[in-house]
Amino acid sequence: MHPRDKVVWQAIDQGQRLIDWQAWFGSPEGADYLSSAGHEVTARAVAGLTAFFGSSWLSKAVTPSRATDQASDTFLGLGRSSPMLQSYAGAERGAWVEAVRWWAAYAYLELAQVPGLTSVKKDARRDVTLSRFLHTQTQARLALLGAARGHRVELEPAKASGGPGDVRIGPVFIEVVTFAEDQKFQDYEAFRQRCRVHLLTLDRDREIYWEGDFPEYLNRHDYGTWEAQTAEAAQRCAESGAAFAVFSKGGSRLTVRPGTAPPGTTLTGQTVESDQGRRLLSKVRAKCAKTAGAGTAWIWVEDHSGLFHFPMPFGDLTLAAKTDALADLLGPLLVEYVHVAGIVVSNAGHRRLPLPEDEDALRPAAQGFLRGLPLDRVRETIVIPRRILLPEQTNVIARMCDTEAAALDWALAKLGIPGGVTSLLAAPSPRLGTSPLWTP
């Protein structure tokens, strides 16, 4: 971390200043992974995100909950795309691209004067929660994908029964469902992010790194003990150059070592089980019922639960098998709710280098798409249309999924930034190689 960023984050840690988008991206001096054009884009992104959400939104969104004494779920969700909160060398590049992707979608929609954006902005500012942020992001992303394909797009379009929908892309009316972790997932993930931020604080002035396991969920007293033990271990490691282990409740072991973390070093946590399939079916069914007065509608499920990549049976399936499994689970809803033209389930939470080759899975009842997105994200999308096909609408959805990887460069060009995202990045350090990056 650059000395200027250390000063800023120490002031934030001590409550002497509020967090803002400039701190979130980091100082230009510390962002040696960017080209000169990339630094200019950072400045535009900071200004644009501040203007879209308002100057106080970020500090409100990431303020710890007094009731739980934990970092808020919004901090966890946003933190995955903050260059300054990445634990391992090289991860800040992908986080920066993801944050620029957020800004580019909003900036293009503003430039194009897309109808309904004012209403979306108002909702995002009023409801400072992770669920609203994720919903807003999905609306903006889908509108951008539709515009990149040459379709007229509209946010918050009117329903036949009154009240707004989420987005219209050409002939396709879409209602968005945000599928996040259930409460025990959220509680543990928020706790784990709190642990991660604490370890980053210990790393700032020392040449040390951590590997091993985060503790299982700890109450305030036990967390205080763990926090003190890790602080002592970090100090002893920095002074002696020797490794030290910290053991915590449940048998987890965390080791601090001198030097820089080698590629592939990981921090892991406990596995929390949840019946994701049942939760997904219930949530989509509720949305189908709610949209009955909208006319013909598509249900777009944006998955932030780890459903596609969490180490469980579904996450380990091939794309074709995932496509069949979701068609079997959700297909009956298309028979029950005849106004629903199709259901889409999509996830882009996984990070991987090198990016995989494009993959399609054309199955009897659905189609799956796997696409690598600049710089290190992998998006899997499964489209389940009605048996009585609406070919024009299904084709619109399929082409959006197929060409999403090019959407960011298209938006940047529209914003007067030629050369694509690769022109905004400096050459990666040779020590990064092509090892897989850390996946939260």
C-alpha positions as a Markdown table, in Angstrom:
| # | Residue | x | y | z |
|---|---|---|---|---|
| 1 | Met | 0.0 | 0.0 | 0.0 |
| 2 | His | 1.3 | 3.4 | -0.9 |
| 3 | Pro | 2.2 | 5.7 | 2.0 |
| 4 | Arg | -0.5 | 8.2 | 0.9 |
| 5 | Asp | -3.1 | 5.5 | 1.0 |
| 6 | Lys | -1.9 | 4.3 | 4.4 |
| 7 | Val | -2.5 | 7.8 | 5.8 |
| 8 | Val | -6.0 | 7.9 | 4.3 |
| 9 | Trp | -7.1 | 4.5 | 5.5 |
| 10 | Gln | -5.6 | 5.0 | 9.0 |
| 11 | Ala | -7.7 | 8.2 | 9.2 |
| 12 | Ile | -10.8 | 6.2 | 8.1 |
| 13 | Asp | -10.0 | 3.4 | 10.6 |
| 14 | Gln | -9.7 | 6.0 | 13.4 |
| 15 | Gly | -12.9 | 7.8 | 12.5 |
| 16 | Gln | -11.1 | 10.9 | 11.5 |
| 17 | Arg | -12.5 | 11.0 | 8.0 |
| 18 | Leu | -15.3 | 9.4 | 6.0 |
| 19 | Ile | -14.7 | 6.9 | 3.3 |
| 20 | Asp | -15.3 | 8.2 | -0.2 |
| 21 | Trp | -14.9 | 6.8 | -3.8 |
| 22 | Gln | -11.3 | 8.3 | -4.0 |
| 23 | Ala | -10.3 | 6.3 | -1.0 |
| 24 | Trp | -12.1 | 3.3 | -2.4 |
| 25 | Phe | -10.0 | 3.4 | -5.7 |
| 26 | Gly | -6.8 | 4.5 | -4.0 |
| 27 | Ser | -4.3 | 7.2 | -4.8 |
| 28 | Pro | -2.8 | 7.5 | -8.3 |
| 29 | Glu | 0.7 | 7.0 | -6.8 |
| 30 | Gly | -0.3 | 3.6 | -5.5 |
| 31 | Ala | -2.1 | 2.4 | -8.6 |
| 32 | Asp | 1.0 | 1.5 | -10.6 |
| 33 | Tyr | -1.0 | -1.1 | -12.5 |
| 34 | Leu | -2.7 | 1.7 | -14.5 |
| 35 | Ser | -1.6 | 3.5 | -17.6 |
| 36 | Ser | -1.9 | 7.3 | -17.8 |
| 37 | Ala | -5.3 | 6.9 | -19.5 |
| 38 | Gly | -6.3 | 4.5 | -16.7 |
| 39 | His | -5.6 | 7.2 | -14.1 |
| 40 | Glu | -7.8 | 9.7 | -16.1 |
| 41 | Val | -10.6 | 7.1 | -16.0 |
| 42 | Thr | -10.2 | 6.6 | -12.3 |
| 43 | Ala | -10.7 | 10.4 | -11.8 |
| 44 | Arg | -13.8 | 10.3 | -14.0 |
| 45 | Ala | -15.2 | 7.2 | -12.2 |
| 46 | Val | -14.7 | 8.8 | -8.8 |
| 47 | Ala | -16.5 | 11.9 | -9.9 |
| 48 | Gly | -19.2 | 9.9 | -11.7 |
| 49 | Leu | -20.0 | 7.5 | -8.9 |
| 50 | Thr | -20.1 | 10.4 | -6.4 |
| 51 | Ala | -22.5 | 12.3 | -8.6 |
| 52 | Phe | -24.7 | 9.3 | -9.2 |
| 53 | Phe | -25.1 | 8.1 | -5.6 |
| 54 | Gly | -24.5 | 11.4 | -3.8 |
| 55 | Ser | -21.5 | 12.5 | -1.8 |
| 56 | Ser | -22.5 | 10.7 | 1.5 |
| 57 | Trp | -23.8 | 7.4 | 0.0 |
| 58 | Leu | -20.7 | 5.4 | 0.3 |
| 59 | Ser | -19.9 | 6.3 | 3.9 |
| 60 | Lys | -23.5 | 5.5 | 4.9 |
| 61 | Ala | -23.4 | 2.2 | 3.0 |
| 62 | Val | -20.3 | 0.9 | 4.7 |
| 63 | Thr | -20.9 | 2.2 | 8.2 |
| 64 | Pro | -20.7 | -0.8 | 10.6 |
| 65 | Ser | -24.0 | -1.9 | 12.2 |
| 66 | Arg | -24.2 | -0.8 | 15.8 |
| 67 | Ala | -26.6 | -3.7 | 16.5 |
| 68 | Thr | -24.2 | -6.4 | 15.4 |
| 69 | Asp | -20.8 | -4.6 | 15.7 |
| 70 | Gln | -20.0 | -6.0 | 12.2 |
| 71 | Ala | -19.2 | -4.5 | 8.9 |
| 72 | Ser | -22.4 | -4.1 | 6.9 |
| 73 | Asp | -23.4 | -6.4 | 4.2 |
| 74 | Thr | -23.0 | -3.5 | 1.8 |
| 75 | Phe | -19.3 | -3.2 | 2.8 |
| 76 | Leu | -18.8 | -6.9 | 2.0 |
| 77 | Gly | -20.5 | -6.7 | -1.4 |
| 78 | Leu | -18.7 | -3.5 | -2.4 |
| 79 | Gly | -15.4 | -4.6 | -1.0 |
| 80 | Arg | -15.0 | -7.3 | -3.6 |
| 81 | Ser | -14.6 | -4.5 | -6.2 |
| 82 | Ser | -12.4 | -2.1 | -4.2 |
| 83 | Pro | -8.8 | -2.0 | -5.5 |
| 84 | Met | -7.7 | -1.0 | -2.0 |
| 85 | Leu | -9.3 | -4.0 | -0.2 |
| 86 | Gln | -7.7 | -6.8 | -2.2 |
| 87 | Ser | -5.6 | -9.3 | -0.2 |
| 88 | Tyr | -3.3 | -10.6 | -2.9 |
| 89 | Ala | -0.9 | -9.2 | -5.5 |
| 90 | Gly | -2.7 | -8.6 | -8.8 |
| 91 | Ala | -6.2 | -8.8 | -7.6 |
| 92 | Glu | -6.5 | -5.0 | -7.5 |
| 93 | Arg | -6.4 | -4.9 | -11.3 |
| 94 | Gly | -9.5 | -7.0 | -11.7 |
| 95 | Ala | -11.3 | -5.1 | -8.9 |
| 96 | Trp | -10.5 | -1.8 | -10.6 |
| 97 | Val | -11.9 | -3.0 | -13.9 |
| 98 | Glu | -15.1 | -4.2 | -12.1 |
| 99 | Ala | -15.6 | -0.8 | -10.4 |
| 100 | Val | -15.0 | 0.9 | -13.7 |
| 101 | Arg | -17.7 | -1.4 | -15.2 |
| 102 | Trp | -20.1 | 0.0 | -12.6 |
| 103 | Trp | -19.3 | 3.6 | -13.5 |
| 104 | Ala | -19.3 | 3.0 | -17.3 |
| 105 | Ala | -22.8 | 1.6 | -17.2 |
| 106 | Tyr | -24.2 | 4.6 | -15.2 |
| 107 | Ala | -22.2 | 7.1 | -17.3 |
| 108 | Tyr | -23.4 | 5.8 | -20.6 |
| 109 | Leu | -27.0 | 5.7 | -19.5 |
| 110 | Glu | -26.7 | 9.3 | -18.4 |
| 111 | Leu | -25.1 | 10.3 | -21.7 |
| 112 | Ala | -27.8 | 8.5 | -23.7 |
| 113 | Gln | -30.5 | 10.0 | -21.5 |
| 114 | Val | -32.1 | 6.6 | -21.1 |
| 115 | Pro | -35.7 | 7.0 | -19.8 |
| 116 | Gly | -36.2 | 6.0 | -16.1 |
| 117 | Leu | -32.6 | 6.6 | -15.0 |
| 118 | Thr | -33.7 | 9.4 | -12.7 |
| 119 | Ser | -36.1 | 7.1 | -10.8 |
| 120 | Val | -33.4 | 4.4 | -10.5 |
| 121 | Lys | -30.9 | 7.0 | -9.1 |
| 122 | Lys | -33.5 | 8.2 | -6.6 |
| 123 | Asp | -34.2 | 4.7 | -5.4 |
| 124 | Ala | -30.5 | 3.9 | -5.0 |
| 125 | Arg | -29.9 | 7.0 | -2.9 |
| 126 | Arg | -32.9 | 6.4 | -0.7 |
| 127 | Asp | -32.3 | 2.7 | 0.0 |
| 128 | Val | -28.7 | 2.4 | 1.2 |
| 129 | Thr | -28.5 | -1.4 | 1.3 |
| 130 | Leu | -26.6 | -4.1 | -0.5 |
| 131 | Ser | -29.8 | -5.6 | -2.0 |
| 132 | Arg | -30.8 | -2.3 | -3.6 |
| 133 | Phe | -27.3 | -1.6 | -4.8 |
| 134 | Leu | -27.1 | -5.1 | -6.5 |
| 135 | His | -30.6 | -4.5 | -8.0 |
| 136 | Thr | -29.5 | -1.1 | -9.4 |
| 137 | Gln | -26.3 | -2.6 | -10.8 |
| 138 | Thr | -28.3 | -5.3 | -12.6 |
| 139 | Gln | -30.7 | -2.9 | -14.1 |
| 140 | Ala | -27.9 | -0.7 | -15.4 |
| 141 | Arg | -25.9 | -3.6 | -16.7 |
| 142 | Leu | -28.9 | -5.1 | -18.6 |
| 143 | Ala | -29.8 | -1.7 | -20.1 |
| 144 | Leu | -26.2 | -1.3 | -21.2 |
| 145 | Leu | -26.1 | -4.8 | -22.8 |
| 146 | Gly | -29.3 | -4.0 | -24.7 |
| 147 | Ala | -28.0 | -0.6 | -25.9 |
| 148 | Ala | -24.8 | -2.3 | -27.1 |
| 149 | Arg | -26.9 | -4.6 | -29.2 |
| 150 | Gly | -28.7 | -1.6 | -30.8 |
| 151 | His | -32.0 | -1.9 | -28.9 |
| 152 | Arg | -34.0 | 0.9 | -27.4 |
| 153 | Val | -33.8 | 0.6 | -23.7 |
| 154 | Glu | -35.9 | 2.0 | -20.8 |
| 155 | Leu | -35.5 | 1.7 | -17.0 |
| 156 | Glu | -38.5 | 1.5 | -14.7 |
| 157 | Pro | -41.0 | 0.9 | -17.7 |
| 158 | Ala | -44.7 | 1.0 | -16.9 |
| 159 | Lys | -46.5 | -2.3 | -16.4 |
| 160 | Ala | -49.9 | -3.0 | -18.0 |
| 161 | Ser | -51.3 | -3.2 | -14.4 |
| 162 | Gly | -49.6 | 0.1 | -13.3 |
| 163 | Gly | -46.4 | 0.6 | -11.4 |
| 164 | Pro | -42.9 | 0.3 | -12.8 |
| 165 | Gly | -41.0 | -2.7 | -13.9 |
| 166 | Asp | -37.2 | -2.9 | -14.0 |
| 167 | Val | -36.0 | -2.7 | -17.6 |
| 168 | Arg | -37.3 | -3.0 | -21.1 |
| 169 | Ile | -34.9 | -3.9 | -23.9 |
| 170 | Gly | -36.5 | -3.7 | -27.3 |
| 171 | Pro | -39.5 | -6.1 | -27.1 |
| 172 | Val | -38.3 | -7.7 | -23.9 |
| 173 | Phe | -39.8 | -6.6 | -20.5 |
| 174 | Ile | -37.5 | -7.8 | -17.7 |
| 175 | Glu | -38.2 | -8.1 | -13.9 |
| 176 | Val | -35.0 | -8.5 | -11.8 |
| 177 | Val | -34.6 | -10.8 | -8.9 |
| 178 | Thr | -31.5 | -10.4 | -6.7 |
| 179 | Phe | -30.6 | -13.7 | -5.2 |
| 180 | Ala | -28.2 | -13.2 | -2.3 |
| 181 | Glu | -27.0 | -15.4 | 0.5 |
| 182 | Asp | -29.4 | -16.4 | 3.2 |
| 183 | Gln | -28.8 | -14.8 | 6.6 |
| 184 | Lys | -26.3 | -17.3 | 7.9 |
| 185 | Phe | -24.3 | -16.9 | 4.7 |
| 186 | Gln | -24.5 | -13.1 | 5.1 |
| 187 | Asp | -23.6 | -13.2 | 8.8 |
| 188 | Tyr | -20.5 | -15.3 | 8.2 |
| 189 | Glu | -19.4 | -13.5 | 5.1 |
| 190 | Ala | -19.7 | -10.1 | 6.9 |
| 191 | Phe | -17.7 | -11.6 | 9.8 |
| 192 | Arg | -15.0 | -12.9 | 7.4 |
| 193 | Gln | -14.7 | -9.6 | 5.7 |
| 194 | Arg | -14.2 | -7.9 | 9.1 |
| 195 | Cys | -11.4 | -10.4 | 9.8 |
| 196 | Arg | -9.9 | -9.7 | 6.4 |
| 197 | Val | -9.9 | -5.9 | 6.9 |
| 198 | His | -8.3 | -6.4 | 10.3 |
| 199 | Leu | -5.5 | -8.5 | 8.7 |
| 200 | Leu | -5.0 | -5.9 | 6.0 |
| 201 | Thr | -4.6 | -3.3 | 8.7 |
| 202 | Leu | -1.9 | -5.4 | 10.3 |
| 203 | Asp | -0.1 | -5.8 | 7.0 |
| 204 | Arg | 0.1 | -2.1 | 6.1 |
| 205 | Asp | 3.4 | -1.3 | 7.6 |
| 206 | Arg | 5.0 | -4.7 | 7.6 |
| 207 | Glu | 6.4 | -7.1 | 5.0 |
| 208 | Ile | 4.2 | -10.1 | 6.1 |
| 209 | Tyr | 1.3 | -12.1 | 4.7 |
| 210 | Trp | -1.3 | -14.6 | 6.0 |
| 211 | Glu | -2.4 | -18.0 | 4.9 |
| 212 | Gly | -4.7 | -20.7 | 6.4 |
| 213 | Asp | -8.2 | -20.4 | 7.8 |
| 214 | Phe | -10.4 | -17.6 | 9.0 |
| 215 | Pro | -12.0 | -18.6 | 12.4 |
| 216 | Glu | -15.6 | -19.8 | 12.5 |
| 217 | Tyr | -18.1 | -17.2 | 13.6 |
| 218 | Leu | -16.9 | -15.6 | 16.9 |
| 219 | Asn | -18.9 | -13.6 | 19.4 |
| 220 | Arg | -17.5 | -10.2 | 20.4 |
| 221 | His | -15.4 | -11.5 | 23.3 |
| 222 | Asp | -13.8 | -14.3 | 21.3 |
| 223 | Tyr | -13.2 | -12.0 | 18.4 |
| 224 | Gly | -11.4 | -9.6 | 20.6 |
| 225 | Thr | -9.1 | -12.4 | 21.7 |
| 226 | Trp | -8.5 | -13.5 | 18.2 |
| 227 | Glu | -7.8 | -9.9 | 17.1 |
| 228 | Ala | -5.2 | -9.5 | 19.9 |
| 229 | Gln | -3.5 | -12.8 | 19.1 |
| 230 | Thr | -3.2 | -11.9 | 15.4 |
| 231 | Ala | -1.8 | -8.5 | 16.2 |
| 232 | Glu | 0.8 | -10.0 | 18.5 |
| 233 | Ala | 1.7 | -12.7 | 15.9 |
| 234 | Ala | 2.1 | -10.0 | 13.2 |
| 235 | Gln | 4.4 | -7.9 | 15.4 |
| 236 | Arg | 6.5 | -10.9 | 16.4 |
| 237 | Cys | 6.8 | -12.1 | 12.7 |
| 238 | Ala | 7.9 | -8.6 | 11.5 |
| 239 | Glu | 10.5 | -8.4 | 14.3 |
| 240 | Ser | 11.9 | -11.9 | 14.1 |
| 241 | Gly | 11.4 | -12.9 | 10.5 |
| 242 | Ala | 9.8 | -16.2 | 11.7 |
| 243 | Ala | 6.3 | -17.6 | 11.0 |
| 244 | Phe | 3.7 | -17.7 | 13.8 |
| 245 | Ala | 0.4 | -19.6 | 13.9 |
| 246 | Val | -2.8 | -18.4 | 15.6 |
| 247 | Phe | -5.4 | -21.1 | 16.6 |
| 248 | Ser | -9.0 | -20.2 | 17.3 |
| 249 | Lys | -12.3 | -21.8 | 18.3 |
| 250 | Gly | -13.2 | -24.8 | 16.1 |
| 251 | Gly | -9.6 | -25.7 | 15.4 |
| 252 | Ser | -8.9 | -23.2 | 12.6 |
| 253 | Arg | -5.3 | -22.2 | 12.0 |
| 254 | Leu | -4.0 | -19.0 | 10.6 |
| 255 | Thr | -0.3 | -18.5 | 9.9 |
| 256 | Val | 1.6 | -15.2 | 9.4 |
| 257 | Arg | 4.8 | -15.4 | 7.4 |
| 258 | Pro | 7.5 | -12.8 | 6.5 |
| 259 | Gly | 7.7 | -11.5 | 2.9 |
| 260 | Thr | 5.2 | -11.2 | 0.1 |
| 261 | Ala | 2.4 | -13.7 | -0.5 |
| 262 | Pro | 3.3 | -16.1 | -3.4 |
| 263 | Pro | 0.7 | -16.5 | -6.2 |
| 264 | Gly | -2.0 | -18.9 | -5.2 |
| 265 | Thr | -1.8 | -18.2 | -1.4 |
| 266 | Thr | -5.3 | -18.4 | 0.0 |
| 267 | Leu | -7.4 | -17.6 | 3.1 |
| 268 | Thr | -10.3 | -19.9 | 3.5 |
| 269 | Gly | -13.3 | -20.2 | 5.9 |
| 270 | Gln | -15.9 | -22.6 | 7.1 |
| 271 | Thr | -18.4 | -24.1 | 4.8 |
| 272 | Val | -22.0 | -23.0 | 5.6 |
| 273 | Glu | -24.6 | -25.2 | 4.1 |
| 274 | Ser | -28.0 | -23.9 | 2.8 |
| 275 | Asp | -30.7 | -25.3 | 0.7 |
| 276 | Gln | -30.1 | -22.9 | -2.2 |
| 277 | Gly | -32.3 | -24.7 | -4.7 |
| 278 | Arg | -35.4 | -24.4 | -2.5 |
| 279 | Arg | -34.7 | -20.8 | -1.7 |
| 280 | Leu | -34.2 | -20.0 | -5.4 |
| 281 | Leu | -37.4 | -21.7 | -6.5 |
| 282 | Ser | -39.4 | -19.9 | -3.8 |
| 283 | Lys | -38.0 | -16.5 | -4.7 |
| 284 | Val | -38.6 | -16.9 | -8.4 |
| 285 | Arg | -42.1 | -18.2 | -7.8 |
| 286 | Ala | -42.9 | -15.1 | -5.8 |
| 287 | Lys | -41.7 | -12.9 | -8.6 |
| 288 | Cys | -43.7 | -14.8 | -11.2 |
| 289 | Ala | -46.8 | -14.2 | -9.1 |
| 290 | Lys | -46.0 | -10.5 | -8.6 |
| 291 | Thr | -45.6 | -9.9 | -12.3 |
| 292 | Ala | -48.9 | -11.4 | -13.4 |
| 293 | Gly | -50.2 | -7.9 | -14.3 |
| 294 | Ala | -47.1 | -6.9 | -16.3 |
| 295 | Gly | -48.1 | -8.7 | -19.5 |
| 296 | Thr | -45.4 | -10.9 | -21.1 |
| 297 | Ala | -42.3 | -10.7 | -18.9 |
| 298 | Trp | -38.9 | -12.3 | -18.4 |
| 299 | Ile | -37.6 | -13.0 | -14.9 |
| 300 | Trp | -33.9 | -12.3 | -14.6 |
| 301 | Val | -32.2 | -13.7 | -11.5 |
| 302 | Glu | -28.9 | -12.1 | -10.7 |
| 303 | Asp | -27.2 | -14.7 | -8.4 |
| 304 | His | -24.9 | -13.3 | -5.7 |
| 305 | Ser | -25.2 | -16.4 | -3.4 |
| 306 | Gly | -22.3 | -18.4 | -4.7 |
| 307 | Leu | -24.8 | -20.8 | -6.2 |
| 308 | Phe | -22.7 | -21.4 | -9.3 |
| 309 | His | -19.3 | -21.5 | -7.6 |
| 310 | Phe | -19.8 | -22.5 | -4.0 |
| 311 | Pro | -18.1 | -25.8 | -3.3 |
| 312 | Met | -21.2 | -28.0 | -3.3 |
| 313 | Pro | -22.8 | -30.4 | -5.8 |
| 314 | Phe | -24.3 | -27.7 | -8.1 |
| 315 | Gly | -21.2 | -25.6 | -8.2 |
| 316 | Asp | -19.1 | -28.5 | -9.3 |
| 317 | Leu | -21.3 | -29.5 | -12.2 |
| 318 | Thr | -20.4 | -28.8 | -15.9 |
| 319 | Leu | -22.2 | -26.0 | -17.6 |
| 320 | Ala | -24.5 | -28.4 | -19.5 |
| 321 | Ala | -25.4 | -30.2 | -16.2 |
| 322 | Lys | -26.1 | -26.8 | -14.5 |
| 323 | Thr | -28.3 | -25.8 | -17.4 |
| 324 | Asp | -30.3 | -29.1 | -17.2 |
| 325 | Ala | -30.6 | -28.8 | -13.4 |
| 326 | Leu | -32.0 | -25.2 | -13.4 |
| 327 | Ala | -34.3 | -26.1 | -16.3 |
| 328 | Asp | -35.7 | -29.0 | -14.3 |
| 329 | Leu | -36.0 | -26.8 | -11.2 |
| 330 | Leu | -37.5 | -23.6 | -12.7 |
| 331 | Gly | -39.1 | -24.9 | -15.9 |
| 332 | Pro | -42.4 | -25.9 | -14.3 |
| 333 | Leu | -43.0 | -22.3 | -13.3 |
| 334 | Leu | -43.3 | -21.4 | -17.0 |
| 335 | Val | -46.2 | -23.8 | -17.2 |
| 336 | Glu | -47.8 | -22.5 | -14.0 |
| 337 | Tyr | -47.4 | -18.8 | -15.0 |
| 338 | Val | -48.2 | -18.4 | -18.6 |
| 339 | His | -47.3 | -14.7 | -18.7 |
| 340 | Val | -43.7 | -15.5 | -18.0 |
| 341 | Ala | -41.7 | -15.8 | -21.3 |
| 342 | Gly | -38.6 | -17.2 | -19.7 |
| 343 | Ile | -36.3 | -17.2 | -16.7 |
| 344 | Val | -32.7 | -16.3 | -16.7 |
| 345 | Val | -30.2 | -17.1 | -13.9 |
| 346 | Ser | -26.8 | -15.4 | -14.1 |
| 347 | Asn | -23.7 | -15.2 | -11.9 |
| 348 | Ala | -20.4 | -13.4 | -12.4 |
| 349 | Gly | -18.9 | -13.7 | -8.9 |
| 350 | His | -16.0 | -16.0 | -9.8 |
| 351 | Arg | -12.5 | -14.7 | -10.6 |
| 352 | Arg | -10.1 | -16.6 | -12.7 |
| 353 | Leu | -6.9 | -16.1 | -14.7 |
| 354 | Pro | -6.4 | -17.0 | -17.4 |
| 355 | Leu | -9.9 | -16.5 | -18.6 |
| 356 | Pro | -11.6 | -19.6 | -19.9 |
| 357 | Glu | -12.7 | -20.1 | -23.5 |
| 358 | Asp | -16.3 | -19.2 | -24.3 |
| 359 | Glu | -18.6 | -22.2 | -23.8 |
| 360 | Asp | -22.2 | -22.7 | -24.9 |
| 361 | Ala | -24.5 | -25.5 | -23.7 |
| 362 | Leu | -27.5 | -25.9 | -26.0 |
| 363 | Arg | -29.8 | -28.2 | -24.1 |
| 364 | Pro | -33.4 | -29.5 | -24.9 |
| 365 | Ala | -35.1 | -27.0 | -22.5 |
| 366 | Ala | -32.5 | -24.3 | -21.9 |
| 367 | Gln | -29.3 | -22.7 | -23.1 |
| 368 | Gly | -26.1 | -22.0 | -21.0 |
| 369 | Phe | -23.4 | -19.5 | -21.7 |
| 370 | Leu | -20.0 | -19.2 | -20.0 |
| 371 | Arg | -18.0 | -16.0 | -20.9 |
| 372 | Gly | -14.8 | -14.6 | -19.5 |
| 373 | Leu | -15.2 | -10.9 | -18.8 |
| 374 | Pro | -12.4 | -8.4 | -18.7 |
| 375 | Leu | -10.3 | -8.6 | -16.6 |
| 376 | Asp | -10.7 | -11.7 | -14.5 |
| 377 | Arg | -14.5 | -12.4 | -14.0 |
| 378 | Val | -16.3 | -15.4 | -15.3 |
| 379 | Arg | -20.0 | -15.1 | -16.0 |
| 380 | Glu | -22.3 | -18.1 | -16.3 |
| 381 | Thr | -25.8 | -17.5 | -17.6 |
| 382 | Ile | -28.6 | -20.0 | -18.2 |
| 383 | Val | -31.7 | -19.0 | -20.3 |
| 384 | Ile | -34.8 | -21.1 | -19.8 |
| 385 | Pro | -37.5 | -20.0 | -22.3 |
| 386 | Arg | -41.1 | -21.1 | -22.5 |
| 387 | Arg | -41.9 | -24.3 | -24.4 |
| 388 | Ile | -43.9 | -22.2 | -26.9 |
| 389 | Leu | -41.0 | -20.0 | -27.9 |
| 390 | Leu | -41.0 | -16.3 | -28.5 |
| 391 | Pro | -38.1 | -16.5 | -30.9 |
| 392 | Glu | -37.5 | -12.7 | -31.2 |
| 393 | Gln | -37.4 | -12.2 | -27.5 |
| 394 | Thr | -35.3 | -15.3 | -26.8 |
| 395 | Asn | -32.9 | -14.2 | -29.5 |
| 396 | Val | -32.5 | -10.7 | -27.8 |
| 397 | Ile | -31.6 | -12.4 | -24.5 |
| 398 | Ala | -29.2 | -14.9 | -26.1 |
| 399 | Arg | -27.3 | -12.3 | -28.1 |
| 400 | Met | -26.9 | -10.1 | -25.0 |
| 401 | Cys | -25.4 | -13.1 | -23.1 |
| 402 | Asp | -23.2 | -14.0 | -26.0 |
| 403 | Thr | -21.6 | -10.6 | -26.5 |
| 404 | Glu | -21.4 | -9.3 | -22.9 |
| 405 | Ala | -17.6 | -9.5 | -22.8 |
| 406 | Ala | -17.4 | -6.7 | -25.4 |
| 407 | Ala | -19.9 | -4.4 | -23.7 |
| 408 | Leu | -17.4 | -2.6 | -21.4 |
| 409 | Asp | -15.1 | -1.6 | -24.3 |
| 410 | Trp | -18.2 | -0.5 | -26.3 |
| 411 | Ala | -19.4 | 1.7 | -23.4 |
| 412 | Leu | -15.9 | 3.2 | -22.9 |
| 413 | Ala | -15.7 | 4.1 | -26.6 |
| 414 | Lys | -19.1 | 5.8 | -26.3 |
| 415 | Leu | -17.7 | 7.8 | -23.3 |
| 416 | Gly | -14.7 | 9.0 | -25.4 |
| 417 | Ile | -12.2 | 6.4 | -24.2 |
| 418 | Pro | -10.7 | 4.6 | -27.2 |
| 419 | Gly | -8.6 | 1.5 | -27.0 |
| 420 | Gly | -10.6 | -0.6 | -24.7 |
| 421 | Val | -9.9 | -1.6 | -21.1 |
| 422 | Thr | -6.5 | -3.1 | -21.9 |
| 423 | Ser | -5.3 | 0.4 | -22.8 |
| 424 | Leu | -6.1 | 1.5 | -19.3 |
| 425 | Leu | -3.8 | -1.0 | -17.6 |
| 426 | Ala | 0.0 | -1.1 | -17.3 |
| 427 | Ala | 1.7 | -4.4 | -18.2 |
| 428 | Pro | 1.3 | -6.9 | -15.3 |
| 429 | Ser | 4.2 | -7.7 | -13.1 |
| 430 | Pro | 6.0 | -10.9 | -14.3 |
| 431 | Arg | 5.6 | -12.4 | -10.8 |
| 432 | Leu | 1.8 | -12.5 | -11.2 |
| 433 | Gly | 2.1 | -15.1 | -14.0 |
| 434 | Thr | -1.2 | -16.8 | -14.8 |
| 435 | Ser | -2.0 | -18.3 | -11.4 |
| 436 | Pro | -5.6 | -18.2 | -10.3 |
| 437 | Leu | -6.5 | -15.1 | -8.3 |
| 438 | Trp | -8.1 | -15.2 | -4.9 |
| 439 | Thr | -11.8 | -15.8 | -5.0 |
| 440 | Pro | -13.7 | -14.4 | -1.9 |
